[in-house]
CSV table of C-alpha atoms and ligand atoms in Angstrom, one decimal:
chain,number,residue,atom,x,y,z
N,16,UNK,CA,85.4,72.3,23.2
N,17,UNK,CA,83.8,69.1,22.1
N,18,UNK,CA,84.7,66.0,24.2
N,19,UNK,CA,87.5,64.2,22.4
N,20,UNK,CA,87.0,60.5,23.4
N,21,UNK,CA,85.6,58.5,20.6
N,22,UNK,CA,86.2,54.8,21.5
N,23,UNK,CA,83.2,52.6,21.6
N,24,UNK,CA,82.8,49.6,24.0
N,25,UNK,CA,80.0,47.1,23.5
N,26,UNK,CA,78.1,49.5,21.2
N,27,UNK,CA,78.6,52.5,23.4
N,28,UNK,CA,79.3,55.9,21.7
N,29,UNK,CA,81.6,58.2,23.6
N,30,UNK,CA,82.1,60.9,21.0
N,31,UNK,CA,80.0,63.8,22.1
N,32,UNK,CA,79.6,67.3,20.7
N,33,UNK,CA,78.0,69.1,23.7
N,34,UNK,CA,80.4,71.2,25.7
N,35,UNK,CA,80.7,69.9,29.3
N,36,UNK,CA,80.6,73.0,31.5
N,37,UNK,CA,82.6,73.1,34.6
N,38,UNK,CA,81.4,76.5,35.9
N,39,UNK,CA,79.0,76.0,38.9
N,40,UNK,CA,75.6,74.6,37.9
N,41,UNK,CA,74.0,76.6,40.7
N,42,UNK,CA,75.3,79.9,39.3
N,43,UNK,CA,73.1,79.3,36.2
N,44,UNK,CA,70.2,77.2,37.6
N,45,UNK,CA,68.0,77.3,40.7
N,46,UNK,CA,66.8,73.9,41.9
N,47,UNK,CA,63.0,74.1,42.7
N,48,UNK,CA,60.4,71.8,44.2
N,49,UNK,CA,60.9,68.2,45.0
N,50,UNK,CA,62.6,65.5,43.1
N,51,UNK,CA,61.1,64.6,39.7
N,52,UNK,CA,62.3,61.0,40.1
N,53,UNK,CA,65.3,58.9,40.7
N,54,UNK,CA,66.9,55.7,39.3
N,55,UNK,CA,69.7,53.5,40.4
N,56,UNK,CA,72.5,56.0,39.8
N,57,UNK,CA,70.7,59.2,39.2
N,58,UNK,CA,68.5,61.7,40.8
N,59,UNK,CA,66.4,64.1,38.7
N,60,UNK,CA,65.3,67.5,40.0
N,61,UNK,CA,63.3,70.3,38.6
N,62,UNK,CA,65.3,73.5,38.0
N,63,UNK,CA,64.9,77.0,36.5
N,64,UNK,CA,67.5,78.6,34.2
N,65,UNK,CA,68.2,81.9,35.7
N,66,UNK,CA,68.9,83.8,32.5
N,67,UNK,CA,65.7,82.7,30.8
N,68,UNK,CA,63.3,81.7,33.6
N,69,UNK,CA,62.7,78.4,31.7
N,70,UNK,CA,62.1,75.2,33.5
N,71,UNK,CA,64.3,72.1,33.0
N,72,UNK,CA,64.9,68.7,34.6
N,73,UNK,CA,68.5,68.3,35.9
N,74,UNK,CA,69.6,64.6,35.9
N,75,UNK,CA,72.5,64.2,38.4
N,76,UNK,CA,74.5,61.1,37.3
N,77,UNK,CA,77.1,59.8,39.7
N,78,UNK,CA,80.5,59.6,38.1
N,79,UNK,CA,81.5,56.6,40.3
N,80,UNK,CA,79.2,53.7,40.8
N,81,UNK,CA,80.1,50.7,42.9
N,82,UNK,CA,83.7,52.0,43.0
N,83,UNK,CA,84.0,52.1,39.2
N,84,UNK,CA,84.4,55.2,36.9
N,85,UNK,CA,81.2,55.4,34.8
N,86,UNK,CA,82.2,58.4,32.6
N,87,UNK,CA,82.0,56.2,29.5
N,88,UNK,CA,78.4,55.2,30.3
N,89,UNK,CA,77.4,58.8,30.8
N,90,UNK,CA,79.1,60.0,27.6
N,91,UNK,CA,77.2,57.2,25.8
N,92,UNK,CA,73.9,58.5,27.2
N,93,UNK,CA,74.8,62.0,26.1
N,94,UNK,CA,75.8,60.9,22.6
N,95,UNK,CA,72.5,59.0,22.1
N,96,UNK,CA,70.5,62.1,23.2
N,97,UNK,CA,72.5,64.2,20.7
N,98,UNK,CA,71.9,61.7,17.9
N,99,UNK,CA,68.1,62.0,18.5
N,100,UNK,CA,67.9,65.7,19.0
N,101,UNK,CA,65.7,66.2,15.9
N,102,UNK,CA,63.1,63.8,17.0
N,103,UNK,CA,60.3,65.5,19.0
N,104,UNK,CA,59.6,62.4,21.1
N,105,UNK,CA,63.0,61.9,22.5
N,106,UNK,CA,63.7,64.2,25.5
N,107,UNK,CA,65.8,67.2,24.5
N,108,UNK,CA,69.2,67.7,26.0
N,109,UNK,CA,69.8,71.4,26.8
N,110,UNK,CA,73.2,71.5,28.5
N,111,UNK,CA,75.8,69.4,30.4
N,112,UNK,CA,77.7,70.3,33.6
N,113,UNK,CA,80.4,68.4,35.5
N,114,UNK,CA,81.1,68.6,39.2
N,115,UNK,CA,83.6,66.6,41.2
N,116,UNK,CA,81.0,63.8,41.8
N,117,UNK,CA,78.4,64.1,39.1
N,118,UNK,CA,77.7,64.9,35.5
N,119,UNK,CA,74.5,66.9,35.3
N,120,UNK,CA,72.3,66.5,32.2
N,121,UNK,CA,70.0,69.6,31.8
N,122,UNK,CA,67.0,68.1,30.0
N,123,UNK,CA,63.7,69.3,28.7
N,124,UNK,CA,61.3,68.9,31.6
N,125,UNK,CA,58.5,66.5,31.0
N,126,UNK,CA,56.1,67.9,33.6
N,127,UNK,CA,53.3,65.3,33.1
N,128,UNK,CA,55.4,62.6,34.8
N,129,UNK,CA,55.6,58.9,34.0
N,130,UNK,CA,52.9,57.2,31.9
N,131,UNK,CA,53.1,54.5,34.5
N,132,UNK,CA,50.9,56.5,36.8
N,133,UNK,CA,48.1,56.7,34.3
N,134,UNK,CA,48.5,53.0,33.3
N,135,UNK,CA,47.6,51.9,36.9
N,136,UNK,CA,45.1,54.7,37.5
N,137,UNK,CA,41.4,54.0,37.9
N,138,UNK,CA,38.6,55.1,35.6
N,139,UNK,CA,38.7,58.8,34.7
N,140,UNK,CA,42.5,59.1,35.3
N,141,UNK,CA,43.2,56.0,33.1
N,142,UNK,CA,44.0,56.1,29.4
N,143,UNK,CA,41.3,55.5,26.8
N,144,UNK,CA,42.2,53.2,23.9
N,145,UNK,CA,42.2,56.3,21.7
N,146,UNK,CA,44.7,57.9,24.1
N,147,UNK,CA,46.9,54.8,23.8
N,148,UNK,CA,46.7,54.8,20.0
N,149,UNK,CA,47.9,58.4,19.9
N,150,UNK,CA,50.7,57.9,22.5
N,151,UNK,CA,51.7,54.6,20.9
N,152,UNK,CA,52.2,56.4,17.5
N,153,UNK,CA,54.5,58.9,19.3
N,154,UNK,CA,56.5,56.2,21.1
N,155,UNK,CA,56.9,54.2,17.8
N,156,UNK,CA,57.9,57.4,16.0
N,157,UNK,CA,60.7,58.0,18.5
N,158,UNK,CA,61.8,54.4,18.6
N,159,UNK,CA,61.7,54.1,14.8
N,160,UNK,CA,63.9,57.1,14.6
N,161,UNK,CA,66.4,55.5,17.0
N,162,UNK,CA,66.3,52.2,15.1
N,163,UNK,CA,66.9,54.0,11.8
N,164,UNK,CA,70.0,55.4,13.4
N,165,UNK,CA,71.0,52.0,14.6
N,166,UNK,CA,70.4,52.8,18.3
N,167,UNK,CA,68.5,50.4,20.6
N,168,UNK,CA,67.1,51.8,23.8
N,169,UNK,CA,67.0,48.5,25.8
N,170,UNK,CA,65.1,49.9,28.7
N,171,UNK,CA,61.7,50.9,27.3
N,172,UNK,CA,59.2,50.7,30.2
N,173,UNK,CA,56.4,53.0,31.5
N,174,UNK,CA,58.8,54.7,33.9
N,175,UNK,CA,60.9,55.8,31.0
N,176,UNK,CA,58.0,57.2,28.9
N,177,UNK,CA,57.1,60.6,30.3
N,178,UNK,CA,54.3,63.1,29.4
N,179,UNK,CA,54.7,66.7,28.6
N,180,UNK,CA,51.5,67.3,30.5
N,181,UNK,CA,49.2,64.9,32.4
N,182,UNK,CA,45.9,66.8,32.2
N,183,UNK,CA,45.0,67.6,29.5
N,184,UNK,CA,47.0,64.6,28.2
N,185,UNK,CA,50.1,65.9,26.4
N,186,UNK,CA,52.7,64.2,24.3
N,187,UNK,CA,55.3,61.6,25.2
N,188,UNK,CA,59.0,62.0,25.7
N,189,UNK,CA,61.3,59.0,25.8
N,190,UNK,CA,64.0,59.2,28.6
N,191,UNK,CA,66.8,57.2,30.2
N,192,UNK,CA,69.3,56.2,27.5
N,193,UNK,CA,71.6,54.8,30.1
N,194,UNK,CA,71.5,51.3,28.6
N,195,UNK,CA,71.2,52.3,24.9
N,196,UNK,CA,73.7,50.9,22.4
N,197,UNK,CA,74.7,51.6,18.8
N,198,UNK,CA,74.1,48.4,16.8
N,199,UNK,CA,76.6,49.3,14.0
N,200,UNK,CA,79.6,49.6,16.3
N,201,UNK,CA,79.3,46.0,17.4
N,202,UNK,CA,78.7,42.6,16.0
N,203,UNK,CA,76.7,41.4,18.9
N,204,UNK,CA,75.6,42.6,22.3
N,205,UNK,CA,75.3,39.7,24.7
N,206,UNK,CA,74.8,41.5,27.9
N,207,UNK,CA,72.0,41.0,30.4
N,208,UNK,CA,70.3,44.4,30.5
N,209,UNK,CA,66.9,45.8,31.3
N,210,UNK,CA,64.1,45.5,33.8
N,211,UNK,CA,62.7,42.0,34.5
N,212,UNK,CA,59.1,42.5,33.4
N,213,UNK,CA,60.1,44.1,30.1
N,214,UNK,CA,63.1,42.1,29.0
N,215,UNK,CA,62.8,40.0,25.8
N,216,UNK,CA,63.3,36.2,25.7
N,217,UNK,CA,66.6,36.6,23.8
N,218,UNK,CA,68.0,38.5,26.7
N,219,UNK,CA,67.1,35.7,29.1
N,220,UNK,CA,68.5,33.1,26.6
N,221,UNK,CA,71.7,35.1,26.4
N,222,UNK,CA,71.2,35.5,22.6
N,223,UNK,CA,72.1,38.6,20.5
N,224,UNK,CA,70.3,41.8,21.1
N,225,UNK,CA,68.8,43.8,18.2
N,226,UNK,CA,66.3,46.5,17.5
N,227,UNK,CA,63.7,43.7,17.8
N,228,UNK,CA,64.5,43.6,21.5
N,229,UNK,CA,63.0,47.1,21.9
N,230,UNK,CA,59.9,45.9,20.0
N,231,UNK,CA,59.2,43.2,22.6
N,232,UNK,CA,59.3,45.9,25.3
N,233,UNK,CA,56.9,48.0,23.3
N,234,UNK,CA,54.5,45.0,23.2
N,235,UNK,CA,54.7,44.8,27.0
N,236,UNK,CA,54.3,48.5,27.3
N,237,UNK,CA,51.2,48.8,25.1
N,238,UNK,CA,49.7,45.8,26.9
N,239,UNK,CA,50.2,47.6,30.2
N,240,UNK,CA,48.8,50.9,28.9
N,241,UNK,CA,45.7,49.2,27.6
N,242,UNK,CA,44.9,46.8,30.4
N,243,UNK,CA,46.7,48.2,33.5
N,244,UNK,CA,48.3,44.7,33.8
N,245,UNK,CA,51.9,43.8,33.3
N,246,UNK,CA,51.6,40.7,31.0
N,247,UNK,CA,54.5,38.6,32.3
N,248,UNK,CA,54.7,39.8,35.9
N,249,UNK,CA,54.8,36.8,38.3
N,250,UNK,CA,55.0,36.5,42.0
N,251,UNK,CA,58.8,36.5,41.8
N,252,UNK,CA,61.5,37.1,39.3
N,253,UNK,CA,61.8,33.4,38.4
N,254,UNK,CA,58.1,33.2,37.5
N,255,UNK,CA,58.3,36.4,35.5
N,256,UNK,CA,61.2,35.0,33.5
N,257,UNK,CA,59.4,31.7,33.0
N,258,UNK,CA,56.3,33.6,31.7
N,259,UNK,CA,58.6,35.6,29.3
N,260,UNK,CA,60.5,32.6,28.2
N,261,UNK,CA,57.3,30.7,27.4
N,262,UNK,CA,55.4,33.8,26.1
N,263,UNK,CA,52.6,33.1,28.5
N,264,UNK,CA,50.2,35.9,27.9
N,265,UNK,CA,46.6,36.4,28.9
N,266,UNK,CA,44.6,37.6,25.9
N,267,UNK,CA,41.3,36.7,27.6
N,268,UNK,CA,38.2,38.7,27.0
N,269,UNK,CA,38.1,39.6,30.7
N,270,UNK,CA,41.4,41.3,30.5
N,271,UNK,CA,40.7,42.9,27.2
N,272,UNK,CA,37.1,43.8,27.8
N,273,UNK,CA,36.0,46.7,25.6
N,274,UNK,CA,39.4,46.8,23.8
N,275,UNK,CA,39.4,46.3,20.1
N,276,UNK,CA,40.7,43.1,18.6
N,277,UNK,CA,43.0,45.2,16.4
N,278,UNK,CA,44.8,46.3,19.6
N,279,UNK,CA,45.3,42.6,20.5
N,280,UNK,CA,46.5,41.9,17.0
N,281,UNK,CA,49.0,44.7,17.3
N,282,UNK,CA,50.4,43.3,20.6
N,283,UNK,CA,50.5,39.8,19.1
N,284,UNK,CA,52.6,41.2,16.2
N,285,UNK,CA,55.4,42.2,18.6
N,286,UNK,CA,55.2,39.7,21.6
N,287,UNK,CA,56.7,37.0,19.4
N,288,UNK,CA,59.5,34.9,20.8
N,289,UNK,CA,61.6,34.8,17.6
N,290,UNK,CA,63.0,38.4,17.3
N,291,UNK,CA,63.2,37.9,13.5
N,292,UNK,CA,59.4,37.4,13.3
N,293,UNK,CA,58.6,40.5,15.4
N,294,UNK,CA,57.1,43.5,13.6
N,295,UNK,CA,59.5,46.4,13.3
N,296,UNK,CA,58.7,49.9,14.5
N,297,UNK,CA,58.0,51.0,11.0
N,298,UNK,CA,55.7,48.1,10.4
N,299,UNK,CA,53.9,48.8,13.7
N,300,UNK,CA,53.4,52.4,12.6
N,301,UNK,CA,51.5,51.0,9.6
N,302,UNK,CA,49.4,48.6,11.6
N,303,UNK,CA,45.7,49.1,11.1
N,304,UNK,CA,45.2,49.6,14.8
N,305,UNK,CA,47.2,52.9,14.7
N,306,UNK,CA,45.5,54.2,11.6
N,307,UNK,CA,42.1,55.8,11.6
N,308,UNK,CA,39.3,53.3,11.5
N,309,UNK,CA,35.9,54.2,10.1
N,310,UNK,CA,34.0,52.3,12.8
N,311,UNK,CA,35.5,52.9,16.2
N,312,UNK,CA,34.9,50.2,18.8
N,313,UNK,CA,31.6,51.1,20.5
N,314,UNK,CA,32.2,49.5,23.9
N,315,UNK,CA,34.0,50.9,26.9
N,316,UNK,CA,36.4,49.1,29.2
N,317,UNK,CA,36.4,49.6,33.0
N,318,UNK,CA,40.1,50.5,32.8
N,319,UNK,CA,39.7,52.6,29.7
N,320,UNK,CA,37.3,55.2,30.9
N,321,UNK,CA,36.3,57.5,28.0
N,322,UNK,CA,37.7,61.0,28.4
N,323,UNK,CA,35.7,63.9,27.1
N,324,UNK,CA,38.8,66.1,26.8
N,325,UNK,CA,40.9,63.4,25.1
N,326,UNK,CA,43.5,65.1,23.0
N,327,UNK,CA,43.5,62.4,20.3
N,328,UNK,CA,44.5,63.7,17.0
N,329,UNK,CA,43.1,61.3,14.5
N,330,UNK,CA,45.1,63.0,11.8
N,331,UNK,CA,48.5,62.5,13.4
N,332,UNK,CA,50.7,60.7,11.0
N,333,UNK,CA,53.2,58.0,11.7
N,334,UNK,CA,56.1,60.1,10.5
N,335,UNK,CA,57.0,63.3,12.4
N,336,UNK,CA,57.0,66.6,10.4
N,337,UNK,CA,60.6,66.9,11.6
N,338,UNK,CA,61.7,63.9,9.6
N,339,UNK,CA,60.6,64.6,6.0
N,340,UNK,CA,63.6,62.8,4.7
N,341,UNK,CA,62.3,59.4,6.0
N,342,UNK,CA,59.3,58.3,4.0
N,343,UNK,CA,57.3,55.5,5.6
N,344,UNK,CA,58.0,52.2,3.9
N,345,UNK,CA,55.3,50.0,2.4
N,346,UNK,CA,53.1,48.6,5.1
N,347,UNK,CA,53.7,45.0,4.1
N,348,UNK,CA,57.4,45.1,3.3
N,349,UNK,CA,59.7,44.4,6.1
N,350,UNK,CA,63.4,45.1,6.4
N,351,UNK,CA,64.3,41.6,5.3
N,352,UNK,CA,62.5,42.2,2.0
N,353,UNK,CA,59.8,39.7,2.8
N,354,UNK,CA,56.1,40.4,3.1
N,355,UNK,CA,54.2,40.5,6.3
N,356,UNK,CA,50.4,40.7,6.3
N,357,UNK,CA,48.2,41.7,9.1
N,358,UNK,CA,45.4,39.3,9.8
N,359,UNK,CA,41.8,40.5,9.7
N,360,UNK,CA,39.9,40.9,12.9
N,361,UNK,CA,38.1,37.7,12.2
N,362,UNK,CA,41.3,35.7,12.2
N,363,UNK,CA,42.3,36.9,15.6
N,364,UNK,CA,42.5,34.5,18.5
N,365,UNK,CA,41.8,35.6,22.0
N,366,UNK,CA,41.5,33.6,25.2
N,367,UNK,CA,43.8,31.8,27.6
N,368,UNK,CA,45.1,29.3,25.1
N,369,UNK,CA,48.3,31.4,25.1
N,370,UNK,CA,49.1,29.9,28.5
N,371,UNK,CA,51.0,26.8,28.2
N,372,UNK,CA,53.7,25.7,30.6
N,373,UNK,CA,56.4,23.2,29.7
N,374,UNK,CA,56.9,23.9,26.0
N,375,UNK,CA,60.3,25.7,25.8
N,376,UNK,CA,62.9,25.1,28.4
N,377,UNK,CA,63.5,28.0,30.8
N,378,UNK,CA,67.2,29.1,30.8
N,379,UNK,CA,68.8,27.9,33.9
N,380,UNK,CA,72.1,29.8,33.6
N,381,UNK,CA,72.8,31.1,37.1
N,382,UNK,CA,74.6,34.2,35.8
N,383,UNK,CA,71.3,35.3,34.2
N,384,UNK,CA,69.8,35.7,37.6
N,385,UNK,CA,72.9,37.4,38.9
N,386,UNK,CA,73.6,39.8,36.0
N,387,UNK,CA,70.1,41.0,35.3
N,388,UNK,CA,70.0,44.7,36.2
N,389,UNK,CA,66.9,45.1,38.3
J,408,LIG,N1,63.3,65.0,31.6
J,408,LIG,C1,62.6,64.7,32.6
J,408,LIG,N2,61.5,65.4,33.0
J,408,LIG,C2,60.8,65.0,34.1
J,408,LIG,N3,61.1,63.9,34.9
J,408,LIG,C3,62.1,63.1,34.5
J,408,LIG,C4,63.0,63.5,33.4
J,408,LIG,N4,63.9,62.6,33.2
J,408,LIG,C5,63.7,61.7,34.2
J,408,LIG,N5,62.7,62.0,35.0
J,408,LIG,C6,62.1,61.2,36.1
J,408,LIG,O1,63.2,60.7,36.9
J,408,LIG,C7,63.1,59.2,36.8
J,408,LIG,C8,64.5,58.6,36.8
J,408,LIG,O2,65.1,59.1,35.6
J,408,LIG,P1,66.0,58.1,34.7
J,408,LIG,O3,65.2,56.9,34.3
J,408,LIG,O4,66.5,58.9,33.5
J,408,LIG,O5,67.1,57.7,35.7
J,408,LIG,P2,68.1,56.5,35.8
J,408,LIG,O6,68.9,56.5,37.0
J,408,LIG,O7,68.9,56.4,34.5
J,408,LIG,O8,67.0,55.3,35.9
J,408,LIG,P3,67.3,53.7,35.9
J,408,LIG,O9,67.8,53.4,37.2
J,408,LIG,O10,65.9,53.1,35.6
J,408,LIG,O11,68.3,53.4,34.8
J,408,LIG,C9,62.3,58.9,35.6
J,408,LIG,O12,61.6,57.7,35.7
J,408,LIG,C10,61.3,60.1,35.7
J,408,LIG,O13,60.3,59.8,36.6
């Protein structure tokens, strides 16, 4: 029986099609190994389906959080996973169980773990720029799919981008749709959501959230994947928020040593304060950085150690084979119908001139500090 509730609250979808099983989870699955991870309200454990011997990740979501019933939030997470089931880069939902305390999402197991680990790894464990290009295309493919379906993720960060395999480097899977929202069910979302380092300026300014909010997080994510540095991270949350609010970014040659100027240009196209001026996921997929270049950058970067077994597929296209119905738009045409051009490498600016304190006022609303989900 499909779940019957259909009401939406603040962009949440609660109509789901997956049957919620109430027979014992442990009758059908065996928990194995240690935890795969945990978040604020969930623990994720590896399990084996007894009937098939297949490995999955069981996400145990507490039904009550801080004394409140969170069933609606969990149904929303399930509904978003269902809506993206044809996209290969969104983690697949296999089954759902309910116990007296938890709802258990049986998910495809992304055995390679979080990309975070490789972002901060040294030398031979770290991503090459070619790795980042391949993985960025996959992330954007998944996010473009969500955005075409009017879904915003709102918590894109390296802990929520997993790998099917770490070595050899596999493919990405986007996880954790706990904060995701449907944009067409609401006129505006004015909630404070996300993780401090990755939140967009409009969130700090208490302005409406849109698909562009995810694009900001993608800019932060790609910066981190390329350099190993979190671009806005300060010594404390206030400094981090100030850096975000003023778009204080280090594009210096030191930080980007050996990284192509096209990569910097890509990041600059999304780390733009005005959400309306940010490149969309589709535009990003058409950015020259992500499309084969006849003269690859010859230098290496200390963080971006070259990997002989890199699984880069230069031929990988921006659109997944599973989405033939969605042809890529013209590279220059954005959703507003206006034209966006990508600057040549020669026009790119690098250096610390991006650092300027005191231009735009930092939001002082006390509730922003309080409400931010950290
Ligand atoms: N399908 C999966 N395969 C392997 N590991 C997973 C899977 N899903 C989640 N994990 C691991 O568990 C961690 C927590 O999962 P997830 O982010 O979905 O939980 P959460 O409680 O919703 O997190 P948050 O508190 O950030 O909202 C992930 O960062 C990841 O390391």
